[in-house]
């Protein structure tokens, strides 16, 4: 259970993007990892992107093709409005990640603060099923969740917190032999109000079949 579309449409309708606790003016850790593992011309997707400015930075750096997925139309509308014509080439996908059938493959899958909302094991299995289908062999998945010492809730919803080992074990359980950890690190996010939130970033490579 991840709150449902109505919850998230209300959230994005009620507050400006730069007031949301997860707002990053510059998504620096994500950009560092993406720049290390993606080439311009390779397909990228941001899962549960919300109104994130990550895609703005990727356009600026010449990356693409870019896809942005979120189940909240209100969140996607914020980014579409902000980007204007710069967003014309983005594939905007309004979908629930636990119920999404990818129709192409991607070189890089990015998820910041979405997987941790999947408190139901069936939803996590569906997510990893979509990940396995969507990522090309040898492709990279960057998954950032709240760390074990991070908040217990986000946007009023319960989350599952992970350290690098927990997350790797969960992927291995759901897709045995499917993904190899390349690197992992902790990161302290500072919210717009100055609160500290401990995140865990992991980078996986999909094992070539
Ligand atoms: C905490 S926000 C993070 C947004 C963005 N990744 C960032 O770092 O700014 C979580 C996002 O995940 C989206 N989301 C939650 N559950 C989802 C699901 N099941 N399928 C697709 N998107 C989902 C929400 O609409 C929201 O935009």
PDB file of C-alpha atoms and ligand atoms in Angstrom:
ATOM      1  CA  UNK A   1       0.000   0.000   0.000  1.00  0.00           C
ATOM      2  CA  UNK A   2       1.558   3.291  -1.042  1.00  0.00           C
ATOM      3  CA  UNK A   3      -1.213   5.737  -0.262  1.00  0.00           C
ATOM      4  CA  UNK A   4      -3.028   5.550  -3.575  1.00  0.00           C
ATOM      5  CA  UNK A   5      -3.385   8.179  -6.281  1.00  0.00           C
ATOM      6  CA  UNK A   6      -5.884  10.279  -4.336  1.00  0.00           C
ATOM      7  CA  UNK A   7      -3.501  10.684  -1.408  1.00  0.00           C
ATOM      8  CA  UNK A   8      -0.657  11.819  -3.647  1.00  0.00           C
ATOM      9  CA  UNK A   9      -2.793  14.051  -5.873  1.00  0.00           C
ATOM     10  CA  UNK A  10      -3.942  15.825  -2.698  1.00  0.00           C
ATOM     11  CA  UNK A  11      -0.348  16.186  -1.471  1.00  0.00           C
ATOM     12  CA  UNK A  12       0.879  17.730  -4.719  1.00  0.00           C
ATOM     13  CA  UNK A  13      -2.214  19.905  -4.995  1.00  0.00           C
ATOM     14  CA  UNK A  14      -1.848  21.274  -1.468  1.00  0.00           C
ATOM     15  CA  UNK A  15       1.786  22.356  -1.354  1.00  0.00           C
ATOM     16  CA  UNK A  16       4.415  23.746  -3.681  1.00  0.00           C
ATOM     17  CA  UNK A  17       7.063  21.233  -4.786  1.00  0.00           C
ATOM     18  CA  UNK A  18       9.809  23.054  -2.881  1.00  0.00           C
ATOM     19  CA  UNK A  19       7.848  22.781   0.383  1.00  0.00           C
ATOM     20  CA  UNK A  20       7.620  18.986   0.309  1.00  0.00           C
ATOM     21  CA  UNK A  21       9.906  17.206   2.774  1.00  0.00           C
ATOM     22  CA  UNK A  22      11.596  15.170   0.018  1.00  0.00           C
ATOM     23  CA  UNK A  23      12.355  18.239  -2.177  1.00  0.00           C
ATOM     24  CA  UNK A  24      15.900  18.552  -3.503  1.00  0.00           C
ATOM     25  CA  UNK A  25      16.905  21.667  -5.450  1.00  0.00           C
ATOM     26  CA  UNK A  26      19.769  19.608  -6.884  1.00  0.00           C
ATOM     27  CA  UNK A  27      19.493  15.805  -6.570  1.00  0.00           C
ATOM     28  CA  UNK A  28      23.265  15.493  -6.196  1.00  0.00           C
ATOM     29  CA  UNK A  29      23.665  11.842  -5.164  1.00  0.00           C
ATOM     30  CA  UNK A  30      21.295  10.663  -7.900  1.00  0.00           C
ATOM     31  CA  UNK A  31      23.089  12.800 -10.498  1.00  0.00           C
ATOM     32  CA  UNK A  32      26.468  11.488  -9.448  1.00  0.00           C
ATOM     33  CA  UNK A  33      25.375   7.858  -9.816  1.00  0.00           C
ATOM     34  CA  UNK A  34      23.460   8.446 -13.046  1.00  0.00           C
ATOM     35  CA  UNK A  35      26.393  10.296 -14.630  1.00  0.00           C
ATOM     36  CA  UNK A  36      28.649   7.373 -13.719  1.00  0.00           C
ATOM     37  CA  UNK A  37      26.398   4.704 -15.215  1.00  0.00           C
ATOM     38  CA  UNK A  38      24.387   6.233 -18.083  1.00  0.00           C
ATOM     39  CA  UNK A  39      25.446   7.506 -21.489  1.00  0.00           C
ATOM     40  CA  UNK A  40      23.484  10.042 -23.553  1.00  0.00           C
ATOM     41  CA  UNK A  41      21.306   8.061 -25.961  1.00  0.00           C
ATOM     42  CA  UNK A  42      20.558   5.320 -23.415  1.00  0.00           C
ATOM     43  CA  UNK A  43      17.026   5.041 -22.022  1.00  0.00           C
ATOM     44  CA  UNK A  44      16.389   6.276 -18.474  1.00  0.00           C
ATOM     45  CA  UNK A  45      13.315   6.042 -16.263  1.00  0.00           C
ATOM     46  CA  UNK A  46      12.558   7.781 -12.962  1.00  0.00           C
ATOM     47  CA  UNK A  47      10.101   5.685 -10.936  1.00  0.00           C
ATOM     48  CA  UNK A  48       7.745   7.627  -8.666  1.00  0.00           C
ATOM     49  CA  UNK A  49       9.440  10.782  -9.845  1.00  0.00           C
ATOM     50  CA  UNK A  50       6.781  13.043  -8.395  1.00  0.00           C
ATOM     51  CA  UNK A  51       7.687  16.647  -9.204  1.00  0.00           C
ATOM     52  CA  UNK A  52      11.420  15.949  -8.870  1.00  0.00           C
ATOM     53  CA  UNK A  53      13.871  18.261 -10.621  1.00  0.00           C
ATOM     54  CA  UNK A  54      16.110  15.320 -11.476  1.00  0.00           C
ATOM     55  CA  UNK A  55      14.787  15.219 -15.005  1.00  0.00           C
ATOM     56  CA  UNK A  56      15.508  18.950 -15.487  1.00  0.00           C
ATOM     57  CA  UNK A  57      19.148  18.314 -14.607  1.00  0.00           C
ATOM     58  CA  UNK A  58      19.350  15.294 -16.924  1.00  0.00           C
ATOM     59  CA  UNK A  59      17.990  17.326 -19.848  1.00  0.00           C
ATOM     60  CA  UNK A  60      20.545  20.035 -19.036  1.00  0.00           C
ATOM     61  CA  UNK A  61      23.342  17.449 -19.152  1.00  0.00           C
ATOM     62  CA  UNK A  62      22.205  16.051 -22.502  1.00  0.00           C
ATOM     63  CA  UNK A  63      20.838  12.713 -21.278  1.00  0.00           C
ATOM     64  CA  UNK A  64      17.906  11.033 -22.989  1.00  0.00           C
ATOM     65  CA  UNK A  65      15.610   9.415 -23.922  1.00  0.00           C
ATOM     66  CA  UNK A  66      13.960  10.120 -20.565  1.00  0.00           C
ATOM     67  CA  UNK A  67      10.821   8.598 -19.047  1.00  0.00           C
ATOM     68  CA  UNK A  68       9.090   9.829 -15.903  1.00  0.00           C
ATOM     69  CA  UNK A  69       6.591   7.563 -14.111  1.00  0.00           C
ATOM     70  CA  UNK A  70       4.286   8.431 -11.237  1.00  0.00           C
ATOM     71  CA  UNK A  71       0.735   7.423 -10.367  1.00  0.00           C
ATOM     72  CA  UNK A  72      -0.085  11.019  -9.434  1.00  0.00           C
ATOM     73  CA  UNK A  73      -1.243  13.104 -12.393  1.00  0.00           C
ATOM     74  CA  UNK A  74      -0.940  16.181 -10.166  1.00  0.00           C
ATOM     75  CA  UNK A  75       2.754  15.468  -9.574  1.00  0.00           C
ATOM     76  CA  UNK A  76       3.467  14.963 -13.269  1.00  0.00           C
ATOM     77  CA  UNK A  77       1.587  18.174 -14.071  1.00  0.00           C
ATOM     78  CA  UNK A  78       3.898  20.165 -11.775  1.00  0.00           C
ATOM     79  CA  UNK A  79       6.956  18.955 -13.675  1.00  0.00           C
ATOM     80  CA  UNK A  80       5.307  19.389 -17.063  1.00  0.00           C
ATOM     81  CA  UNK A  81       4.392  22.989 -16.241  1.00  0.00           C
ATOM     82  CA  UNK A  82       7.865  23.761 -14.889  1.00  0.00           C
ATOM     83  CA  UNK A  83       9.659  22.256 -17.887  1.00  0.00           C
ATOM     84  CA  UNK A  84       7.381  23.618 -20.602  1.00  0.00           C
ATOM     85  CA  UNK A  85       8.809  22.830 -24.042  1.00  0.00           C
ATOM     86  CA  UNK A  86      11.928  21.294 -22.474  1.00  0.00           C
ATOM     87  CA  UNK A  87       9.688  18.395 -21.453  1.00  0.00           C
ATOM     88  CA  UNK A  88       8.287  17.760 -24.923  1.00  0.00           C
ATOM     89  CA  UNK A  89      10.489  14.723 -25.520  1.00  0.00           C
ATOM     90  CA  UNK A  90       9.879  13.121 -22.144  1.00  0.00           C
ATOM     91  CA  UNK A  91       7.719  10.010 -22.010  1.00  0.00           C
ATOM     92  CA  UNK A  92       5.293  10.862 -19.163  1.00  0.00           C
ATOM     93  CA  UNK A  93       3.828   7.684 -17.704  1.00  0.00           C
ATOM     94  CA  UNK A  94       0.920   7.890 -15.262  1.00  0.00           C
ATOM     95  CA  UNK A  95       0.944   4.441 -13.663  1.00  0.00           C
ATOM     96  CA  UNK A  96       1.111   2.533 -10.405  1.00  0.00           C
ATOM     97  CA  UNK A  97       4.481   0.803 -10.264  1.00  0.00           C
ATOM     98  CA  UNK A  98       2.884  -2.273  -8.684  1.00  0.00           C
ATOM     99  CA  UNK A  99       0.606  -2.623 -11.707  1.00  0.00           C
ATOM    100  CA  UNK A 100       2.737  -1.416 -14.617  1.00  0.00           C
ATOM    101  CA  UNK A 101       3.649  -3.424 -17.693  1.00  0.00           C
ATOM    102  CA  UNK A 102       6.723  -1.857 -19.331  1.00  0.00           C
ATOM    103  CA  UNK A 103       6.638  -1.874 -23.124  1.00  0.00           C
ATOM    104  CA  UNK A 104      10.337  -1.208 -23.630  1.00  0.00           C
ATOM    105  CA  UNK A 105      13.610  -1.687 -21.760  1.00  0.00           C
ATOM    106  CA  UNK A 106      15.752   0.897 -20.022  1.00  0.00           C
ATOM    107  CA  UNK A 107      19.459   1.201 -19.326  1.00  0.00           C
ATOM    108  CA  UNK A 108      18.898   2.885 -15.963  1.00  0.00           C
ATOM    109  CA  UNK A 109      16.070   2.748 -13.415  1.00  0.00           C
ATOM    110  CA  UNK A 110      16.037   5.403 -10.691  1.00  0.00           C
ATOM    111  CA  UNK A 111      13.810   5.356  -7.618  1.00  0.00           C
ATOM    112  CA  UNK A 112      14.210   7.799  -4.769  1.00  0.00           C
ATOM    113  CA  UNK A 113      11.755   7.326  -1.933  1.00  0.00           C
ATOM    114  CA  UNK A 114       9.184   5.037  -3.570  1.00  0.00           C
ATOM    115  CA  UNK A 115      10.189   1.421  -2.821  1.00  0.00           C
ATOM    116  CA  UNK A 116      10.157   2.180   0.900  1.00  0.00           C
ATOM    117  CA  UNK A 117       6.386   2.828   0.741  1.00  0.00           C
ATOM    118  CA  UNK A 118       5.803  -0.783  -0.298  1.00  0.00           C
ATOM    119  CA  UNK A 119       4.921  -2.253   3.072  1.00  0.00           C
ATOM    120  CA  UNK A 120       3.019  -5.147   1.485  1.00  0.00           C
ATOM    121  CA  UNK A 121       5.190  -8.055   0.327  1.00  0.00           C
ATOM    122  CA  UNK A 122       3.004  -8.598  -2.748  1.00  0.00           C
ATOM    123  CA  UNK A 123       3.588  -4.995  -3.822  1.00  0.00           C
ATOM    124  CA  UNK A 124       7.337  -5.430  -3.423  1.00  0.00           C
ATOM    125  CA  UNK A 125       7.172  -8.576  -5.551  1.00  0.00           C
ATOM    126  CA  UNK A 126       5.212  -6.700  -8.230  1.00  0.00           C
ATOM    127  CA  UNK A 127       7.735  -3.836  -8.139  1.00  0.00           C
ATOM    128  CA  UNK A 128      10.691  -6.183  -8.596  1.00  0.00           C
ATOM    129  CA  UNK A 129       8.787  -7.962 -11.374  1.00  0.00           C
ATOM    130  CA  UNK A 130       8.414  -4.638 -13.206  1.00  0.00           C
ATOM    131  CA  UNK A 131      12.068  -3.810 -12.535  1.00  0.00           C
ATOM    132  CA  UNK A 132      13.210  -7.155 -13.933  1.00  0.00           C
ATOM    133  CA  UNK A 133      11.150  -6.688 -17.099  1.00  0.00           C
ATOM    134  CA  UNK A 134      11.996  -3.037 -17.622  1.00  0.00           C
ATOM    135  CA  UNK A 135      15.750  -3.136 -17.099  1.00  0.00           C
ATOM    136  CA  UNK A 136      17.902  -4.392 -19.958  1.00  0.00           C
ATOM    137  CA  UNK A 137      20.513  -7.068 -19.116  1.00  0.00           C
ATOM    138  CA  UNK A 138      23.488  -5.280 -17.582  1.00  0.00           C
ATOM    139  CA  UNK A 139      21.293  -2.259 -16.796  1.00  0.00           C
ATOM    140  CA  UNK A 140      21.548  -0.260 -13.590  1.00  0.00           C
ATOM    141  CA  UNK A 141      18.955   0.264 -10.840  1.00  0.00           C
ATOM    142  CA  UNK A 142      19.470   3.046  -8.299  1.00  0.00           C
ATOM    143  CA  UNK A 143      17.142   2.623  -5.332  1.00  0.00           C
ATOM    144  CA  UNK A 144      17.115   5.143  -2.490  1.00  0.00           C
ATOM    145  CA  UNK A 145      15.035   4.474   0.627  1.00  0.00           C
ATOM    146  CA  UNK A 146      14.934   5.777   4.154  1.00  0.00           C
ATOM    147  CA  UNK A 147      17.795   4.189   6.088  1.00  0.00           C
ATOM    148  CA  UNK A 148      17.307   2.163   9.262  1.00  0.00           C
ATOM    149  CA  UNK A 149      17.736   5.345  11.319  1.00  0.00           C
ATOM    150  CA  UNK A 150      15.529   7.382   8.974  1.00  0.00           C
ATOM    151  CA  UNK A 151      11.909   8.445   9.556  1.00  0.00           C
ATOM    152  CA  UNK A 152       9.275   5.787  10.186  1.00  0.00           C
ATOM    153  CA  UNK A 153       6.756   7.662   8.051  1.00  0.00           C
ATOM    154  CA  UNK A 154       6.742   9.889   4.993  1.00  0.00           C
ATOM    155  CA  UNK A 155       3.783  11.982   3.886  1.00  0.00           C
ATOM    156  CA  UNK A 156       1.831  10.400   6.765  1.00  0.00           C
ATOM    157  CA  UNK A 157       2.368   6.899   5.376  1.00  0.00           C
ATOM    158  CA  UNK A 158       4.357   4.093   7.017  1.00  0.00           C
ATOM    159  CA  UNK A 159       7.571   3.037   5.303  1.00  0.00           C
ATOM    160  CA  UNK A 160       9.935   0.078   5.429  1.00  0.00           C
ATOM    161  CA  UNK A 161      13.460   1.257   6.250  1.00  0.00           C
ATOM    162  CA  UNK A 162      16.510  -0.503   4.830  1.00  0.00           C
ATOM    163  CA  UNK A 163      20.249  -0.660   5.186  1.00  0.00           C
ATOM    164  CA  UNK A 164      22.301  -1.754   2.178  1.00  0.00           C
ATOM    165  CA  UNK A 165      22.273  -5.391   3.238  1.00  0.00           C
ATOM    166  CA  UNK A 166      18.506  -5.520   3.866  1.00  0.00           C
ATOM    167  CA  UNK A 167      17.742  -4.048   0.474  1.00  0.00           C
ATOM    168  CA  UNK A 168      20.114  -6.401  -1.341  1.00  0.00           C
ATOM    169  CA  UNK A 169      18.585  -9.358   0.512  1.00  0.00           C
ATOM    170  CA  UNK A 170      15.063  -8.303  -0.414  1.00  0.00           C
ATOM    171  CA  UNK A 171      15.963  -8.031  -4.113  1.00  0.00           C
ATOM    172  CA  UNK A 172      17.723 -11.385  -3.948  1.00  0.00           C
ATOM    173  CA  UNK A 173      14.690 -12.970  -2.262  1.00  0.00           C
ATOM    174  CA  UNK A 174      12.336 -11.604  -4.905  1.00  0.00           C
ATOM    175  CA  UNK A 175      14.597 -12.222  -7.898  1.00  0.00           C
ATOM    176  CA  UNK A 176      17.274 -14.804  -7.003  1.00  0.00           C
ATOM    177  CA  UNK A 177      20.537 -14.149  -8.811  1.00  0.00           C
ATOM    178  CA  UNK A 178      18.960 -11.268 -10.726  1.00  0.00           C
ATOM    179  CA  UNK A 179      20.862  -8.265  -9.351  1.00  0.00           C
ATOM    180  CA  UNK A 180      24.362  -7.572  -8.098  1.00  0.00           C
ATOM    181  CA  UNK A 181      25.165  -4.683  -5.737  1.00  0.00           C
ATOM    182  CA  UNK A 182      27.758  -2.356  -7.227  1.00  0.00           C
ATOM    183  CA  UNK A 183      27.855   0.273  -4.514  1.00  0.00           C
ATOM    184  CA  UNK A 184      25.863   1.698  -1.651  1.00  0.00           C
ATOM    185  CA  UNK A 185      26.049   4.692   0.612  1.00  0.00           C
ATOM    186  CA  UNK A 186      24.139   6.599   3.232  1.00  0.00           C
ATOM    187  CA  UNK A 187      23.085  10.179   2.633  1.00  0.00           C
ATOM    188  CA  UNK A 188      21.635  12.787   4.971  1.00  0.00           C
ATOM    189  CA  UNK A 189      18.817  14.701   3.298  1.00  0.00           C
ATOM    190  CA  UNK A 190      17.952  18.098   4.733  1.00  0.00           C
ATOM    191  CA  UNK A 191      14.278  18.939   4.308  1.00  0.00           C
ATOM    192  CA  UNK A 192      13.123  22.453   3.332  1.00  0.00           C
ATOM    193  CA  UNK A 193      12.399  23.079   7.040  1.00  0.00           C
ATOM    194  CA  UNK A 194      15.910  21.979   8.005  1.00  0.00           C
ATOM    195  CA  UNK A 195      15.095  18.544   9.424  1.00  0.00           C
ATOM    196  CA  UNK A 196      17.481  15.648   8.843  1.00  0.00           C
ATOM    197  CA  UNK A 197      16.383  12.453   7.076  1.00  0.00           C
ATOM    198  CA  UNK A 198      18.750   9.532   6.755  1.00  0.00           C
ATOM    199  CA  UNK A 199      18.644   7.857   3.334  1.00  0.00           C
ATOM    200  CA  UNK A 200      20.243   4.702   1.963  1.00  0.00           C
ATOM    201  CA  UNK A 201      21.270   4.638  -1.726  1.00  0.00           C
ATOM    202  CA  UNK A 202      22.060   1.332  -3.435  1.00  0.00           C
ATOM    203  CA  UNK A 203      23.201   0.766  -7.006  1.00  0.00           C
ATOM    204  CA  UNK A 204      22.474  -2.628  -8.575  1.00  0.00           C
ATOM    205  CA  UNK A 205      23.440  -4.124 -11.902  1.00  0.00           C
ATOM    206  CA  UNK A 206      21.007  -6.508 -13.545  1.00  0.00           C
ATOM    207  CA  UNK A 207      22.828  -9.735 -14.139  1.00  0.00           C
ATOM    208  CA  UNK A 208      22.949 -10.563 -17.852  1.00  0.00           C
ATOM    209  CA  UNK A 209      20.790 -13.622 -18.508  1.00  0.00           C
TER     210      UNK A 209
HETATM  211  C1  LIG B   1       8.310  10.871  -1.440  1.00  0.00           C
HETATM  212  S1  LIG B   1       7.837  11.159  -3.074  1.00  0.00           S
HETATM  213  C2  LIG B   1       9.393  11.105  -3.930  1.00  0.00           C
HETATM  214  C3  LIG B   1       9.324  11.814  -5.267  1.00  0.00           C
HETATM  215  C4  LIG B   1      10.634  11.817  -6.047  1.00  0.00           C
HETATM  216  N1  LIG B   1      11.135  10.492  -6.295  1.00  0.00           N
HETATM  217  C5  LIG B   1      11.680  12.660  -5.366  1.00  0.00           C
HETATM  218  O1  LIG B   1      12.698  12.125  -4.949  1.00  0.00           O
HETATM  219  O2  LIG B   1      11.455  13.874  -5.276  1.00  0.00           O
HETATM  220  C6  LIG B   1       7.120   9.606  -3.527  1.00  0.00           C
HETATM  221  C7  LIG B   1       6.512   9.598  -4.915  1.00  0.00           C
HETATM  222  O3  LIG B   1       6.154   8.268  -5.252  1.00  0.00           O
HETATM  223  C8  LIG B   1       4.914   8.276  -5.900  1.00  0.00           C
HETATM  224  N2  LIG B   1       4.330   6.954  -5.686  1.00  0.00           N
HETATM  225  C9  LIG B   1       3.981   6.409  -4.498  1.00  0.00           C
HETATM  226  N3  LIG B   1       3.507   5.180  -4.696  1.00  0.00           N
HETATM  227  C10 LIG B   1       3.557   4.951  -6.021  1.00  0.00           C
HETATM  228  C11 LIG B   1       3.182   3.850  -6.836  1.00  0.00           C
HETATM  229  N4  LIG B   1       2.657   2.745  -6.295  1.00  0.00           N
HETATM  230  N5  LIG B   1       3.351   3.941  -8.181  1.00  0.00           N
HETATM  231  C12 LIG B   1       3.864   5.073  -8.718  1.00  0.00           C
HETATM  232  N6  LIG B   1       4.225   6.139  -8.000  1.00  0.00           N
HETATM  233  C13 LIG B   1       4.083   6.077  -6.664  1.00  0.00           C
HETATM  234  C14 LIG B   1       4.153   9.414  -5.269  1.00  0.00           C
HETATM  235  O4  LIG B   1       3.109   9.891  -6.082  1.00  0.00           O
HETATM  236  C15 LIG B   1       5.262  10.438  -5.056  1.00  0.00           C
HETATM  237  O5  LIG B   1       5.391  11.280  -6.165  1.00  0.00           O
END
